[in-house]
Short mmCIF file of C-alpha atoms and ligand atoms in Angstrom, two decimals:
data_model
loop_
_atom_site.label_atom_id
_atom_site.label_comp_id
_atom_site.label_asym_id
_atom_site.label_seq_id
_atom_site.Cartn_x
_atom_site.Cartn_y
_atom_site.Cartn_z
CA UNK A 1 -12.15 110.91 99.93
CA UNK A 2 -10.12 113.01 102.30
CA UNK A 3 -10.06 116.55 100.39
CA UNK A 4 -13.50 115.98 98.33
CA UNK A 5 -17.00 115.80 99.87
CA UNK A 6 -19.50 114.32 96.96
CA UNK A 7 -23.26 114.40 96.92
CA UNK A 8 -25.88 113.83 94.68
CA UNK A 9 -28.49 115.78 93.60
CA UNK A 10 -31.07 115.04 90.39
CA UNK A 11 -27.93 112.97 88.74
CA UNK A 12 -25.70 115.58 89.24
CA UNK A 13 -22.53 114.73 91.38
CA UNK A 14 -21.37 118.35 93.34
CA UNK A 15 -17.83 117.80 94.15
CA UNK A 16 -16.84 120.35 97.25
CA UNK A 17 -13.64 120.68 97.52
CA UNK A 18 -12.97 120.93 101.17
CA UNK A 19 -9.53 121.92 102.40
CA UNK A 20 -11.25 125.15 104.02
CA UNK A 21 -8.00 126.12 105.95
CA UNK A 22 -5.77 126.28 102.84
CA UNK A 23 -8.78 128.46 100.61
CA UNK A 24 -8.78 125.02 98.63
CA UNK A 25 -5.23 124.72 97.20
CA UNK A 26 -4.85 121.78 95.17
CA UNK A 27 -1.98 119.65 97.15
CA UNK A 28 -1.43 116.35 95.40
CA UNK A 29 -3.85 114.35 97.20
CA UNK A 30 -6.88 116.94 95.55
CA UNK A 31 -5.65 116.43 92.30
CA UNK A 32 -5.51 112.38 93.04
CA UNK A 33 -9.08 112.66 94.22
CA UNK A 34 -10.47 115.18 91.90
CA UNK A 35 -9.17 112.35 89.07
CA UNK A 36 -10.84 109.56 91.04
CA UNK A 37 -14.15 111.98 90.71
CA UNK A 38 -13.95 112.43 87.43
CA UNK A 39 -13.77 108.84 86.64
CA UNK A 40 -16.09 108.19 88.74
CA UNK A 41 -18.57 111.15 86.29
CA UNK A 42 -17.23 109.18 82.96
CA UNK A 43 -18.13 105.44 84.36
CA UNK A 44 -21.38 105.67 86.42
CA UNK A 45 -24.00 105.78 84.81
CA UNK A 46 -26.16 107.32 87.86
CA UNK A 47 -24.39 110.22 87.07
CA UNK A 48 -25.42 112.58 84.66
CA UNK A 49 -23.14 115.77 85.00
CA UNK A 50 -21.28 117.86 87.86
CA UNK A 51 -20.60 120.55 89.29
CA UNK A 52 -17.20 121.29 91.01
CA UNK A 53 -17.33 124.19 93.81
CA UNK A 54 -15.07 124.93 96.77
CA UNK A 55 -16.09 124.76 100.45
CA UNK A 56 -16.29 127.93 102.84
CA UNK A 57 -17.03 131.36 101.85
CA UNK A 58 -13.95 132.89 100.33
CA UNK A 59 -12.40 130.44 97.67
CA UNK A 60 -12.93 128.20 94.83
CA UNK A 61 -9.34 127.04 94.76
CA UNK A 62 -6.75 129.78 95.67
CA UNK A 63 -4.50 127.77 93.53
CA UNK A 64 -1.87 124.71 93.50
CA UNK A 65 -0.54 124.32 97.07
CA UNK A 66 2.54 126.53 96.81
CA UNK A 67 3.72 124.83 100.54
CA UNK A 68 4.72 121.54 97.63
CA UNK A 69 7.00 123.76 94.98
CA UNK A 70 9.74 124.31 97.56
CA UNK A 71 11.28 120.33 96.70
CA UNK A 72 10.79 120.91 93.02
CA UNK A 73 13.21 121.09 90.58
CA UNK A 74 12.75 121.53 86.46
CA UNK A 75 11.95 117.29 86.12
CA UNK A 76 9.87 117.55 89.16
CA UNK A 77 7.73 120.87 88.10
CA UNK A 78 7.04 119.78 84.65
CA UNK A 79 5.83 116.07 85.84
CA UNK A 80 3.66 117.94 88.58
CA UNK A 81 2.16 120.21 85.78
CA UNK A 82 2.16 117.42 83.06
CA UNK A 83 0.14 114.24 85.47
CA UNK A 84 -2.08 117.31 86.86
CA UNK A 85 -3.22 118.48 83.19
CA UNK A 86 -3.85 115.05 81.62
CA UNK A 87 -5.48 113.35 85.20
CA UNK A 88 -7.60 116.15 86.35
CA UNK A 89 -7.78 119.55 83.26
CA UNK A 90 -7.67 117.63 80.22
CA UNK A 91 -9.70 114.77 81.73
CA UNK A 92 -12.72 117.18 82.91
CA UNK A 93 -12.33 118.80 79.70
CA UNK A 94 -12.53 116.30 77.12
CA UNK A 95 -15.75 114.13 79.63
CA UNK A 96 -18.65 113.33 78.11
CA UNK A 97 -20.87 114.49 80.62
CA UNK A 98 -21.04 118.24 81.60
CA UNK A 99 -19.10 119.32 83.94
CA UNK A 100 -19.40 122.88 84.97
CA UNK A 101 -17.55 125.40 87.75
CA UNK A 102 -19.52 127.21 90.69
CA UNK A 103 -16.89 129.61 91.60
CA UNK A 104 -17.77 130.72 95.20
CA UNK A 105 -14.86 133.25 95.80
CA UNK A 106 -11.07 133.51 95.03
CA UNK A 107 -10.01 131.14 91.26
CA UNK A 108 -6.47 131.85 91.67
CA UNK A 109 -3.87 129.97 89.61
CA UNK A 110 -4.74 126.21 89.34
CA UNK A 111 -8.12 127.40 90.62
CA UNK A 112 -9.06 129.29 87.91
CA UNK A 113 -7.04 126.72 85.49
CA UNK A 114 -9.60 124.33 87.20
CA UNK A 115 -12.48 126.33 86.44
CA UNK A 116 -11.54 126.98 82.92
CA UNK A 117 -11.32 123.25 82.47
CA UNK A 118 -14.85 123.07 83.36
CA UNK A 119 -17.29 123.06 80.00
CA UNK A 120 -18.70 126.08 81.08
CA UNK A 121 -18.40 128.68 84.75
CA UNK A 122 -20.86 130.44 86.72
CA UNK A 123 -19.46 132.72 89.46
CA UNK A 124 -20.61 134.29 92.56
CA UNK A 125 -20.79 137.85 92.72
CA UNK A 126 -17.59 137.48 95.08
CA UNK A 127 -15.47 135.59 92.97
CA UNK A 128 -12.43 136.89 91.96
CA UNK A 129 -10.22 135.10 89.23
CA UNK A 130 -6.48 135.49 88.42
CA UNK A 131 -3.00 133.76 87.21
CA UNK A 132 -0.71 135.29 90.11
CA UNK A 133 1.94 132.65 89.18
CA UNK A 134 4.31 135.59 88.18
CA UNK A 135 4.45 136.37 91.58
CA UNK A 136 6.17 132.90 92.67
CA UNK A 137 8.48 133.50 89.64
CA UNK A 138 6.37 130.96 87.58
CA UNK A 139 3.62 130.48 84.66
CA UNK A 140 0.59 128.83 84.97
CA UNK A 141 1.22 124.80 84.70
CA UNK A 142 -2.71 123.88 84.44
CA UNK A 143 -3.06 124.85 80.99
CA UNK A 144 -3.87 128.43 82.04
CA UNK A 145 -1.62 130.38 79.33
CA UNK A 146 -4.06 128.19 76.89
CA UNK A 147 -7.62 128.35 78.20
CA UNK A 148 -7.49 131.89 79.41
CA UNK A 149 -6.40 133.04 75.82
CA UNK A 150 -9.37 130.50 73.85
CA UNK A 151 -12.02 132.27 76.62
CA UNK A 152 -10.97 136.03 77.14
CA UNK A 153 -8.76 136.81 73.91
CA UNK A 154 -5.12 136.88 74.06
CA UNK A 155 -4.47 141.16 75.02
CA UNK A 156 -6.92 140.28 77.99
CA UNK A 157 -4.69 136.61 78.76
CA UNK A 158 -1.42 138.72 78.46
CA UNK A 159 -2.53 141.02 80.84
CA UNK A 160 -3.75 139.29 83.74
CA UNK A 161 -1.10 136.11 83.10
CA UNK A 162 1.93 138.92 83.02
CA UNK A 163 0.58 141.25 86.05
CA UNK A 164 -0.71 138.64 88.03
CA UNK A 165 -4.03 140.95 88.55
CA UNK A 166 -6.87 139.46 89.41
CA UNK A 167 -10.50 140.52 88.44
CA UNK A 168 -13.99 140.53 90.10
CA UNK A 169 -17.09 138.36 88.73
CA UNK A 170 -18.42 141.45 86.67
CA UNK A 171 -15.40 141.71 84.68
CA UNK A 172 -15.05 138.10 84.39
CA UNK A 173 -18.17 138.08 82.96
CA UNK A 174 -17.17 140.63 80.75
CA UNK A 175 -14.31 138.73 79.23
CA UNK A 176 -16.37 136.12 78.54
CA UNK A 177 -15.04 133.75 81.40
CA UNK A 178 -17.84 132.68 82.84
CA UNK A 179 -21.89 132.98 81.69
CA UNK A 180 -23.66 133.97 84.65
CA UNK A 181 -22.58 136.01 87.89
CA UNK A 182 -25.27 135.50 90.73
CA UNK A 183 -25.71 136.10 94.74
CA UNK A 184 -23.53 133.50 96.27
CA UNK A 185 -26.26 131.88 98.10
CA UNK A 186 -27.85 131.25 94.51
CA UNK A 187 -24.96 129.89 93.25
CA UNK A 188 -24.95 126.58 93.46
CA UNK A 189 -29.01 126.38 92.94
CA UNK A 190 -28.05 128.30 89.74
CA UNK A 191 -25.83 125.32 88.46
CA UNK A 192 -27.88 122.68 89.27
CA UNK A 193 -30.59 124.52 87.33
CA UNK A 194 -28.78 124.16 84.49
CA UNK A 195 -27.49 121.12 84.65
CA UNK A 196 -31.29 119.74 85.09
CA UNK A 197 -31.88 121.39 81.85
CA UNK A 198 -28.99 119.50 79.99
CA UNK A 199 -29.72 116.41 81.99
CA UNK A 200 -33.27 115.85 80.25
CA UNK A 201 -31.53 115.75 76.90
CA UNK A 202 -29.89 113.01 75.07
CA UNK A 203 -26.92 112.58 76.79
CA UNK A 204 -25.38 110.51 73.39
CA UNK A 205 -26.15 114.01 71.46
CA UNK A 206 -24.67 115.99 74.91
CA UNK A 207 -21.41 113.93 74.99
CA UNK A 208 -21.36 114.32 70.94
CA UNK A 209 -21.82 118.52 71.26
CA UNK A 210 -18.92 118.64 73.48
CA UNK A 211 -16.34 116.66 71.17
CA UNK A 212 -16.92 118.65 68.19
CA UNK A 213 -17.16 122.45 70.26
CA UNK A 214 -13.83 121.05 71.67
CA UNK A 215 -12.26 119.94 68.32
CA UNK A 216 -12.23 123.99 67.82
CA UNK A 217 -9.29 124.17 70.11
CA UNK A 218 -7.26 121.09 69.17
CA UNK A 219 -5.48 122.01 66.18
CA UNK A 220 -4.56 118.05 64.89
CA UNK A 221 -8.46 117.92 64.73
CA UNK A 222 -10.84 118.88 62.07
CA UNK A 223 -13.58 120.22 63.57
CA UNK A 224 -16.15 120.65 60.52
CA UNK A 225 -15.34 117.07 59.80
CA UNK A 226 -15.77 116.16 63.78
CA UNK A 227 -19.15 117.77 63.31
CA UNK A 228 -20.59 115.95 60.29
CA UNK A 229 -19.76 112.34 61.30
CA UNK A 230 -21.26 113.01 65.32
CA UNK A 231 -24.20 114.70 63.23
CA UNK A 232 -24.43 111.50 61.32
CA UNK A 233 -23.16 108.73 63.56
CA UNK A 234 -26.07 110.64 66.04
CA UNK A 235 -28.94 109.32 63.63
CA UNK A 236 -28.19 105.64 64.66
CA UNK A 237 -29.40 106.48 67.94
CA UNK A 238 -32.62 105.19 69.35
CA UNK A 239 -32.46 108.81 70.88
CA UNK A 240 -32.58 110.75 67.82
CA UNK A 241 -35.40 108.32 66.55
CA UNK A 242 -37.51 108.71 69.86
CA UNK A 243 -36.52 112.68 69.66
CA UNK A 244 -38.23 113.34 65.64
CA UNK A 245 -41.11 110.79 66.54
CA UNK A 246 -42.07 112.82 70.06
CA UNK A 247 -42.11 116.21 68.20
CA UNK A 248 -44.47 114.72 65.18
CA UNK A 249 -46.48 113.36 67.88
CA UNK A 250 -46.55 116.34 70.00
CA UNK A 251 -45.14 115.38 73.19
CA UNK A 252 -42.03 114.97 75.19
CA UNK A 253 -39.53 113.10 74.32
CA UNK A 254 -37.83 109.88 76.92
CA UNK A 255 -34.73 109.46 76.38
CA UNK A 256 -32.49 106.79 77.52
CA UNK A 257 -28.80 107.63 76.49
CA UNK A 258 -28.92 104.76 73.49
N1 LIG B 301 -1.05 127.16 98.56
C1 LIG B 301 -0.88 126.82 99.84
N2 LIG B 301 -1.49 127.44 100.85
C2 LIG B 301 -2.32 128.43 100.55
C3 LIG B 301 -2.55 128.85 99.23
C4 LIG B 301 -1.87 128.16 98.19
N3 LIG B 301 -2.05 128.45 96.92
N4 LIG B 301 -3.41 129.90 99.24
C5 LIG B 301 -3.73 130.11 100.53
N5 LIG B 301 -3.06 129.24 101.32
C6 LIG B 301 -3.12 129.14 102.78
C7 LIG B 301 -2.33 130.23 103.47
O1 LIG B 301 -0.95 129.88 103.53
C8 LIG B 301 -3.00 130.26 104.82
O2 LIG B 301 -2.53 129.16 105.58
P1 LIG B 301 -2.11 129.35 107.13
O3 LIG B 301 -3.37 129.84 107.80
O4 LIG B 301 -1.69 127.99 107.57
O5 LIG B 301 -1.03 130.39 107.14
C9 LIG B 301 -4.45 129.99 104.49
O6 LIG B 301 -4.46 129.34 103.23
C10 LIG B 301 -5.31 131.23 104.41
O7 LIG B 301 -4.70 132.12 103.45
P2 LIG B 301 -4.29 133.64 103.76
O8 LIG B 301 -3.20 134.01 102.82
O9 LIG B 301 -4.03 133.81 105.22
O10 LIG B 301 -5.66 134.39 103.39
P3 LIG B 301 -5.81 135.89 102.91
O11 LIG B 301 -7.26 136.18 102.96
O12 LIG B 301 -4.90 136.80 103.67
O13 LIG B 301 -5.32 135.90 101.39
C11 LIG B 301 -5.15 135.06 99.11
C12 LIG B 301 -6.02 135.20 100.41
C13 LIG B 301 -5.90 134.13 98.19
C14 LIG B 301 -4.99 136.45 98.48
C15 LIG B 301 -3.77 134.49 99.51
O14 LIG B 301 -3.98 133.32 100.29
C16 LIG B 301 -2.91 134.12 98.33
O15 LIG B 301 -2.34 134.99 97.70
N6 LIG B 301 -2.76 132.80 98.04
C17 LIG B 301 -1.91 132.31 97.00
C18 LIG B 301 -2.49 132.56 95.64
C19 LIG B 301 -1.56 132.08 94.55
O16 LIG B 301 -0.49 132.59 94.35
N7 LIG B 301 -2.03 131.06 93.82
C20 LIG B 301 -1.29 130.53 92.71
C21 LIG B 301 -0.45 129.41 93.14
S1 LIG B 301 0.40 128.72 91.76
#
């Protein structure tokens, strides 16, 4: 990996991306490498969950690397937007495992698309997220104009997709856009925390609890119905047996993913 630096830490894979000089900006080969990572969280079973984060101080991603729109034309910007949401956005979103955003300073167009594909966010105190694609004479392409609206309400989406304004942590946190703002040098400890928390769980009922919250936002789906077969199909589980039989028996459940 040229653009991604990957290490492990309790079965958690922290993807850093690392293109310090351009704040982060997703040029192709990031969104090539970020897929190969992702695959990479849905095969191996050594891996648990991630995190995705952005090296230096200042950025998360400060967006798709506007230096590649110049040679686009209509074909060319709707195949970019189109491979980019089903390799990378839709791919993170719909993964079994968690995979969650530690957003370490500026989430600016496809950086906070790329956040907002993440299951859930937790930001530094000097984050600062926006959709400035107005400015270039665009829309977001990353499935912004969707996610923003199912996590901060549409008035709230409107405004900062149509102004291009961005906002600090605190209101982010207001909007509902990410769960926790923290010191930036706690940020990363404060997703791994996390993550170990959802890591000792069954990881068959994890994966399950992620399909059916997501079936809320896929119209074709029925959610309720989503719900009561993974409820069901759950109790086949050795999991759920060893889960039921280590709270009669007063201790802590081992689970093993089957
Ligand atoms: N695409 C390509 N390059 C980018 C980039 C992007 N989205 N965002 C930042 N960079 C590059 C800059 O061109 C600069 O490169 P250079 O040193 O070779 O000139 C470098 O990263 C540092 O950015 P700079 O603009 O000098 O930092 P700053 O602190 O003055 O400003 C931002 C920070 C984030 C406000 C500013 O970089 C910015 O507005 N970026 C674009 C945000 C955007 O519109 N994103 C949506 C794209 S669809």
């Amino acid at each position: 990996m040229k653009t991604l630096s990957l290490s492990f830490q309790s079965q958690i894979l922290i993807i850093t991306i690392n293109r310090t000089d351009k704040l982060n900006a997703l040029n192709k080969q990031v969104i090539e490498e970020l897929s190969a990572a992702i695959d990479d969280v849905y095969n191996n079973p050594d891996i648990k969950s991630a995190v995705i984060t952005g090296s230096g101080e200042k950025a998360f991603v400060a967006g798709a690397d506007i230096s590649e729109f110049t040679a686009l034309d209509a074909n060319g910007g709707k195949a970019l937007a189109q491979k980019g949401q089903e390799n990378v956005f839709n791919k993170i979103e719909n993964s079994p495992k968690p995979v969650i955003a530690a957003v370490n300073g500026f989430a600016l167009g496809g950086g906070c698309e790329l956040a907002m594909a993440c299951h859930f966010r937790v930001a530094g105190n000097n984050a600062k997220f926006g959709q400035p694609e107005v400015n270039l004479g665009l829309i977001p392409g990353y499935g912004g104009t969707q996610r923003l609206t199912q996590l901060a309400g549409k008035g709230r989406a409107m405004e900062m997709i149509l102004s291009g304004n961005l906002i600090d942590a605190h209101t982010a946190l207001q909007y509902g856009l990410v769960n926790y703002v923290v010191a930036p040098e706690e940020l990363l400890k404060k997703a791994i925390g996390i993550l170990e928390i959802i890591n000792s769980k069954a990881p068959l009922a994890v994966a399950g609890a992620i399909k059916a919250v997501n079936a809320v936002f896929d119209e074709q789906l029925d959610g309720y119905g989503i719900e009561i077969d993974t409820f069901g199909e759950l109790f086949n589980t050795e999991d759920a047996k060893e889960g039921a039989a280590a709270f009669m028996e007063k201790r802590k459940p081992a689970f093993r993913g089957r």
